[in-house]
Amino acid sequence: QHALDEREHIGIFNEDMLRRSQYGHLLEASLQGAEQRGELSLLYQPIQDLRTGRWVALEALMRWTHPSLGSVPPGTFIPVAERAGLITALGDWALRRALQDARTAQHIAPLRVNVNVSPIQLLSPDFAQRVLDILREQDAPASTLTLEVTESSVMQNVDLACRHLERLREAGIHIALDDFGSGHSSLGLLADLPFDTVKLDRSFLRDSARGGTRGALLGSSVRLAHDLGLRTVAEGVEDEDMLQLLTHYDCDAAQGYHIARPERLEEVLGRLQALRPR
Ligand code: C2E
Ligand code: MG
Ligand code: MG
Ligand code: MG
């Protein structure tokens, strides 16, 4: 039925659009129930404290391995899941798994686990309640969890987003503003919103490495965040120079391929044990 409908529209859709939309339909159909079939997994990327050098948190990054298409990147399947109404199921799965993994990690180090939240999850009426229910069901302490939300999702409905985030913070969960600097808002606008941490988008570092003007912006963003009582984490640290720059600007923590790539939990914990002083 879908294929037929699309062939009739071939005059207005070009071939590439048709292929993409068929691919989209295929992904959407395949994604249904992927979490139950064991096709989803989480990789973890460490966040390093720049003063102590210790790993303080792990960001959970979802992966989907389709049985015949292979690995589909989150930049592709997350939007499909959002459009198809599947993101809540995927998000709940990720939160449960991350809390279970956080418990395993606690045996080795006091790490927080960061879980990404889609705008659709954040702006659903029962979001805070769902998170609290899953925490209770997993018998997990709220103090090990950080939720990462983007400024654009908060800005879509500031009242609702803040109500959820305030409730979650009262329960002891940390909230991080993800990808800050990739959109249009200023930190000043965000002064009254309930965040603990600002994650500085990797475009800051990318640009300053190319000699761009955002190096200075990076410094002033860190200072402003500190004035507002927020911790700063820089994303996308790809070399030693970037790490030095962040230390120079007094950034609190960093994440990126230069520190560690996203890996399976066992691998991350193995590295952590190797790093730990005996
Ligand atoms: P994000 O939350 O901003 O995650 C950081 C992304 O940057 C990850 O891409 C990570 O692999 C990548 N990255 C880390 N260090 C570096 C670096 O040094 N250089 C470069 N170039 N990239 C680096 P990934 O894993 O492909 O995830 C992409 C996006 O997909 C995430 O961006 C997040 O928005 C979304 N996502 C991933 N997992 C989930 C999830 O469980 N739920 C939701 N709703 N979204 C997720
Ligand atoms: Mg994130
Ligand atoms: Mg990010
Ligand atoms: Mg980012």
Short mmCIF file of C-alpha atoms and ligand atoms in Angstrom, two decimals:
data_model
loop_
_atom_site.label_atom_id
_atom_site.label_comp_id
_atom_site.label_asym_id
_atom_site.label_seq_id
_atom_site.Cartn_x
_atom_site.Cartn_y
_atom_site.Cartn_z
CA GLN A 1 0.00 0.00 0.00
CA HIS A 2 2.73 2.42 0.98
CA ALA A 3 4.78 1.61 -2.11
CA LEU A 4 1.79 2.20 -4.38
CA ASP A 5 0.93 5.50 -2.76
CA GLU A 6 4.45 6.65 -3.24
CA ARG A 7 4.66 5.63 -6.88
CA GLU A 8 1.67 7.85 -7.62
CA HIS A 9 3.56 10.77 -6.15
CA ILE A 10 6.69 10.15 -8.14
CA GLY A 11 6.06 13.32 -10.10
CA ILE A 12 6.48 15.51 -7.05
CA PHE A 13 8.94 13.36 -5.08
CA ASN A 14 12.36 12.72 -6.59
CA GLU A 15 13.95 9.27 -6.51
CA ASP A 16 16.12 10.07 -3.55
CA MET A 17 13.13 11.20 -1.52
CA LEU A 18 11.24 8.04 -2.45
CA ARG A 19 14.14 5.84 -1.43
CA ARG A 20 14.58 7.72 1.76
CA SER A 21 10.94 7.48 2.64
CA GLN A 22 10.85 3.73 1.89
CA TYR A 23 13.98 3.39 4.02
CA GLY A 24 12.17 5.45 6.64
CA HIS A 25 9.17 3.09 6.55
CA LEU A 26 11.47 0.07 6.77
CA LEU A 27 13.30 1.53 9.76
CA GLU A 28 10.06 2.46 11.45
CA ALA A 29 8.59 -1.03 11.03
CA SER A 30 11.82 -2.69 12.18
CA LEU A 31 12.25 -0.44 15.18
CA GLN A 32 8.92 -1.57 16.57
CA GLY A 33 9.78 -3.96 19.42
CA ALA A 34 13.54 -3.71 18.82
CA GLU A 35 14.11 -3.36 22.58
CA GLN A 36 12.30 -6.65 23.23
CA ARG A 37 14.28 -8.48 20.54
CA GLY A 38 17.58 -7.42 22.13
CA GLU A 39 18.62 -5.27 19.15
CA LEU A 40 19.31 -2.20 21.29
CA SER A 41 22.37 -1.64 23.41
CA LEU A 42 24.01 1.16 25.34
CA LEU A 43 27.58 2.31 24.94
CA TYR A 44 29.14 4.46 27.64
CA GLN A 45 31.44 7.44 27.24
CA PRO A 46 33.26 8.69 30.35
CA ILE A 47 33.16 12.30 31.57
CA GLN A 48 36.42 13.32 33.19
CA ASP A 49 36.80 15.85 35.99
CA LEU A 50 39.50 18.25 34.82
CA ARG A 51 40.85 19.01 38.30
CA THR A 52 41.16 15.51 39.73
CA GLY A 53 41.56 13.67 36.42
CA ARG A 54 38.97 11.16 37.63
CA TRP A 55 36.08 9.81 35.60
CA VAL A 56 32.96 11.08 37.35
CA ALA A 57 30.16 9.99 35.03
CA LEU A 58 29.30 7.82 32.05
CA GLU A 59 27.00 9.04 29.28
CA ALA A 60 24.75 6.29 27.94
CA LEU A 61 24.55 6.37 24.13
CA MET A 62 22.02 4.14 22.44
CA ARG A 63 22.91 1.80 19.60
CA TRP A 64 20.63 -0.19 17.32
CA THR A 65 21.83 -3.20 15.38
CA HIS A 66 19.26 -4.19 12.76
CA PRO A 67 19.47 -7.91 11.82
CA SER A 68 20.16 -7.22 8.13
CA LEU A 69 20.92 -3.48 7.85
CA GLY A 70 23.52 -3.68 10.61
CA SER A 71 24.29 -0.75 12.86
CA VAL A 72 21.97 2.24 12.41
CA PRO A 73 23.29 5.46 14.03
CA PRO A 74 21.16 7.27 16.67
CA GLY A 75 21.13 10.39 14.50
CA THR A 76 19.05 8.28 12.09
CA PHE A 77 16.90 6.06 14.31
CA ILE A 78 16.07 8.47 17.15
CA PRO A 79 14.16 10.84 14.81
CA VAL A 80 12.38 7.81 13.29
CA ALA A 81 11.40 6.61 16.78
CA GLU A 82 10.16 10.11 17.64
CA ARG A 83 7.98 10.33 14.54
CA ALA A 84 6.64 6.78 14.98
CA GLY A 85 5.67 7.20 18.63
CA LEU A 86 8.29 4.66 19.73
CA ILE A 87 10.64 6.99 21.60
CA THR A 88 8.96 6.50 24.97
CA ALA A 89 9.45 2.73 24.80
CA LEU A 90 13.07 3.19 23.73
CA GLY A 91 13.67 5.87 26.35
CA ASP A 92 12.20 3.75 29.14
CA TRP A 93 14.35 0.82 28.02
CA ALA A 94 17.48 3.00 28.05
CA LEU A 95 16.73 4.39 31.49
CA ARG A 96 16.17 0.91 32.99
CA ARG A 97 19.30 -0.50 31.42
CA ALA A 98 21.39 2.52 32.43
CA LEU A 99 20.26 2.25 36.06
CA GLN A 100 21.12 -1.46 36.10
CA ASP A 101 24.53 -0.72 34.60
CA ALA A 102 25.08 2.13 37.08
CA ARG A 103 24.64 -0.38 39.89
CA THR A 104 27.31 -2.62 38.34
CA ALA A 105 29.63 0.37 37.94
CA GLN A 106 29.25 1.38 41.61
CA HIS A 107 31.32 -1.68 42.57
CA ILE A 108 34.29 -0.07 40.84
CA ALA A 109 33.83 3.70 41.23
CA PRO A 110 31.21 6.24 42.36
CA LEU A 111 30.07 7.12 38.85
CA ARG A 112 26.93 8.90 37.79
CA VAL A 113 25.14 7.75 34.70
CA ASN A 114 23.87 10.31 32.16
CA VAL A 115 20.80 9.41 30.11
CA ASN A 116 19.63 11.44 27.09
CA VAL A 117 16.01 12.53 26.97
CA SER A 118 14.12 13.25 23.75
CA PRO A 119 11.93 16.39 23.54
CA ILE A 120 8.91 14.13 23.09
CA GLN A 121 9.65 12.38 26.38
CA LEU A 122 10.32 15.63 28.24
CA LEU A 123 7.09 17.22 27.00
CA SER A 124 4.80 14.28 27.70
CA PRO A 125 2.48 14.93 30.65
CA ASP A 126 3.69 11.95 32.71
CA PHE A 127 7.46 12.29 32.07
CA ALA A 128 8.61 13.01 35.65
CA GLN A 129 6.31 10.34 37.07
CA ARG A 130 7.61 7.73 34.60
CA VAL A 131 11.21 8.43 35.55
CA LEU A 132 10.41 8.25 39.27
CA ASP A 133 8.45 5.00 38.75
CA ILE A 134 11.39 3.41 36.92
CA LEU A 135 13.83 4.54 39.63
CA ARG A 136 11.64 2.96 42.28
CA GLU A 137 11.08 -0.21 40.24
CA GLN A 138 14.86 -0.56 39.79
CA ASP A 139 15.44 0.30 43.45
CA ALA A 140 18.05 2.80 42.22
CA PRO A 141 19.23 5.90 44.11
CA ALA A 142 18.24 9.13 42.33
CA SER A 143 21.68 10.52 43.18
CA THR A 144 23.39 8.36 40.53
CA LEU A 145 21.24 9.68 37.68
CA THR A 146 21.74 12.71 35.44
CA LEU A 147 19.21 13.42 32.71
CA GLU A 148 20.42 15.30 29.62
CA VAL A 149 17.88 17.59 27.95
CA THR A 150 18.40 20.03 25.09
CA GLU A 151 17.59 23.73 25.27
CA SER A 152 15.32 23.51 22.21
CA SER A 153 13.16 20.89 23.92
CA VAL A 154 12.85 23.02 27.05
CA MET A 155 12.06 26.12 24.99
CA GLN A 156 9.17 24.34 23.24
CA ASN A 157 7.21 24.43 26.49
CA VAL A 158 9.14 26.10 29.28
CA ASP A 159 6.35 25.71 31.87
CA LEU A 160 5.82 21.99 31.41
CA ALA A 161 9.53 21.22 31.05
CA CYS A 162 10.35 23.16 34.22
CA ARG A 163 7.60 21.49 36.19
CA HIS A 164 9.00 18.05 35.27
CA LEU A 165 12.61 19.07 35.83
CA GLU A 166 11.92 20.71 39.19
CA ARG A 167 10.12 17.62 40.41
CA LEU A 168 12.98 15.38 39.29
CA ARG A 169 15.57 17.64 40.92
CA GLU A 170 13.66 17.61 44.18
CA ALA A 171 13.96 13.83 44.07
CA GLY A 172 17.77 14.19 43.79
CA ILE A 173 18.27 13.69 40.06
CA HIS A 174 20.72 16.01 38.30
CA ILE A 175 19.73 17.80 35.12
CA ALA A 176 22.21 18.68 32.38
CA LEU A 177 21.54 21.04 29.51
CA ASP A 178 22.92 19.17 26.49
CA ASP A 179 24.48 20.66 23.34
CA PHE A 180 24.50 24.19 24.73
CA GLY A 181 25.69 26.66 22.11
CA SER A 182 24.34 24.70 19.14
CA GLY A 183 21.07 26.67 19.21
CA HIS A 184 20.23 30.31 19.61
CA SER A 185 19.56 30.84 23.30
CA SER A 186 21.95 32.62 25.59
CA LEU A 187 22.92 31.31 28.98
CA GLY A 188 21.32 34.42 30.44
CA LEU A 189 17.95 33.20 29.18
CA LEU A 190 18.52 29.95 30.98
CA ALA A 191 19.45 31.53 34.29
CA ASP A 192 16.17 30.71 35.97
CA LEU A 193 15.77 27.21 34.57
CA PRO A 194 16.42 24.19 36.79
CA PHE A 195 19.77 22.83 35.58
CA ASP A 196 22.82 21.62 37.48
CA THR A 197 25.19 21.32 34.55
CA VAL A 198 25.73 22.85 31.13
CA LYS A 199 27.27 20.68 28.42
CA LEU A 200 29.08 22.94 25.98
CA ASP A 201 28.47 21.75 22.44
CA ARG A 202 31.48 20.45 20.56
CA SER A 203 31.16 23.26 18.01
CA PHE A 204 32.93 25.50 20.58
CA LEU A 205 36.05 23.33 20.55
CA ARG A 206 35.89 22.57 16.84
CA ASP A 207 35.82 26.26 16.03
CA SER A 208 38.52 27.30 18.47
CA ALA A 209 40.79 24.55 17.09
CA ARG A 210 40.38 26.17 13.66
CA GLY A 211 41.42 29.51 15.14
CA GLY A 212 37.81 30.74 15.24
CA THR A 213 36.30 33.23 17.63
CA ARG A 214 34.43 30.70 19.71
CA GLY A 215 37.51 30.08 21.87
CA ALA A 216 36.76 33.35 23.63
CA LEU A 217 33.06 32.44 23.71
CA LEU A 218 33.98 29.17 25.39
CA GLY A 219 35.77 31.09 28.15
CA SER A 220 32.92 33.52 28.70
CA SER A 221 30.33 30.70 28.67
CA VAL A 222 32.24 28.86 31.38
CA ARG A 223 32.46 32.02 33.49
CA LEU A 224 28.78 32.84 33.06
CA ALA A 225 27.77 29.27 33.88
CA HIS A 226 29.87 29.44 37.06
CA ASP A 227 28.28 32.77 38.00
CA LEU A 228 24.89 31.07 37.65
CA GLY A 229 26.06 28.23 39.89
CA LEU A 230 26.24 25.68 37.07
CA ARG A 231 28.91 23.07 36.41
CA THR A 232 30.42 22.93 32.92
CA VAL A 233 31.22 19.88 30.80
CA ALA A 234 32.82 20.34 27.38
CA GLU A 235 31.88 17.90 24.62
CA GLY A 236 34.07 16.79 21.73
CA VAL A 237 37.59 16.90 23.19
CA GLU A 238 39.59 15.38 20.34
CA ASP A 239 43.19 16.27 21.23
CA GLU A 240 45.52 17.40 23.98
CA ASP A 241 45.41 21.07 22.89
CA MET A 242 41.64 21.14 23.43
CA LEU A 243 42.08 19.64 26.87
CA GLN A 244 44.66 22.32 27.75
CA LEU A 245 42.35 25.05 26.47
CA LEU A 246 39.53 23.81 28.70
CA THR A 247 41.79 23.75 31.73
CA HIS A 248 42.90 27.29 30.83
CA TYR A 249 39.25 28.41 30.75
CA ASP A 250 38.51 26.70 34.08
CA CYS A 251 35.98 24.25 32.63
CA ASP A 252 35.00 21.59 35.19
CA ALA A 253 34.84 18.43 33.12
CA ALA A 254 35.31 17.08 29.63
CA GLN A 255 34.19 14.34 27.31
CA GLY A 256 35.51 13.28 23.93
CA TYR A 257 37.45 10.83 21.80
CA HIS A 258 40.76 12.08 23.23
CA ILE A 259 39.66 10.93 26.69
CA ALA A 260 37.73 7.83 25.64
CA ARG A 261 35.35 6.70 22.91
CA PRO A 262 31.91 5.33 23.72
CA GLU A 263 32.38 1.64 24.59
CA ARG A 264 30.55 -1.30 26.08
CA LEU A 265 30.19 -1.16 29.86
CA GLU A 266 32.62 -4.05 30.46
CA GLU A 267 35.29 -2.27 28.43
CA VAL A 268 34.79 1.03 30.23
CA LEU A 269 34.92 -0.63 33.64
CA GLY A 270 38.01 -2.60 32.59
CA ARG A 271 39.81 0.63 31.70
CA LEU A 272 38.66 2.24 34.91
CA GLN A 273 40.12 -0.59 36.94
CA ALA A 274 43.38 -0.33 35.04
CA LEU A 275 43.52 3.44 35.72
CA ARG A 276 42.76 3.09 39.40
CA PRO A 277 45.75 3.50 41.72
CA ARG A 278 46.42 0.30 43.65
P1 C2E B 1 24.76 13.78 22.41
O1 C2E B 1 23.89 13.46 23.57
O2 C2E B 1 25.24 15.20 22.29
O3 C2E B 1 25.99 12.77 22.52
C1 C2E B 1 27.30 13.07 22.14
C2 C2E B 1 27.61 12.54 20.76
O4 C2E B 1 28.93 12.96 20.39
C3 C2E B 1 27.65 11.01 20.68
O5 C2E B 1 27.23 10.62 19.37
C4 C2E B 1 29.13 10.71 20.85
O6 C2E B 1 29.52 9.46 20.34
C5 C2E B 1 29.74 11.84 20.07
N1 C2E B 1 31.09 12.17 20.50
C6 C2E B 1 31.66 11.96 21.70
N2 C2E B 1 32.94 12.43 21.74
C7 C2E B 1 33.17 12.95 20.51
C8 C2E B 1 34.33 13.57 19.92
O7 C2E B 1 35.38 13.76 20.54
N3 C2E B 1 34.18 13.99 18.63
C9 C2E B 1 33.04 13.80 17.92
N4 C2E B 1 33.00 14.22 16.66
N5 C2E B 1 31.93 13.22 18.46
C10 C2E B 1 32.01 12.80 19.73
P2 C2E B 1 26.18 9.43 19.15
O8 C2E B 1 26.47 8.32 20.11
O9 C2E B 1 26.18 9.14 17.68
O10 C2E B 1 24.82 10.09 19.55
C11 C2E B 1 24.28 11.16 18.81
C12 C2E B 1 23.09 11.78 19.48
O11 C2E B 1 22.00 10.84 19.52
C13 C2E B 1 23.34 12.15 20.94
O12 C2E B 1 24.03 13.39 21.02
C14 C2E B 1 21.92 12.24 21.45
O13 C2E B 1 21.34 13.46 21.09
C15 C2E B 1 21.23 11.12 20.65
N6 C2E B 1 21.12 9.92 21.51
C16 C2E B 1 22.03 8.94 21.75
N7 C2E B 1 21.54 8.03 22.63
C17 C2E B 1 20.29 8.46 22.97
C18 C2E B 1 19.25 7.96 23.83
O14 C2E B 1 19.41 6.95 24.55
N8 C2E B 1 18.09 8.68 23.89
C19 C2E B 1 17.90 9.82 23.15
N9 C2E B 1 16.72 10.46 23.24
N10 C2E B 1 18.85 10.31 22.34
C20 C2E B 1 20.03 9.65 22.25
MG MG B 2 23.96 13.87 25.54
MG MG B 3 25.64 16.40 23.77
MG MG B 4 26.44 17.40 21.09
#
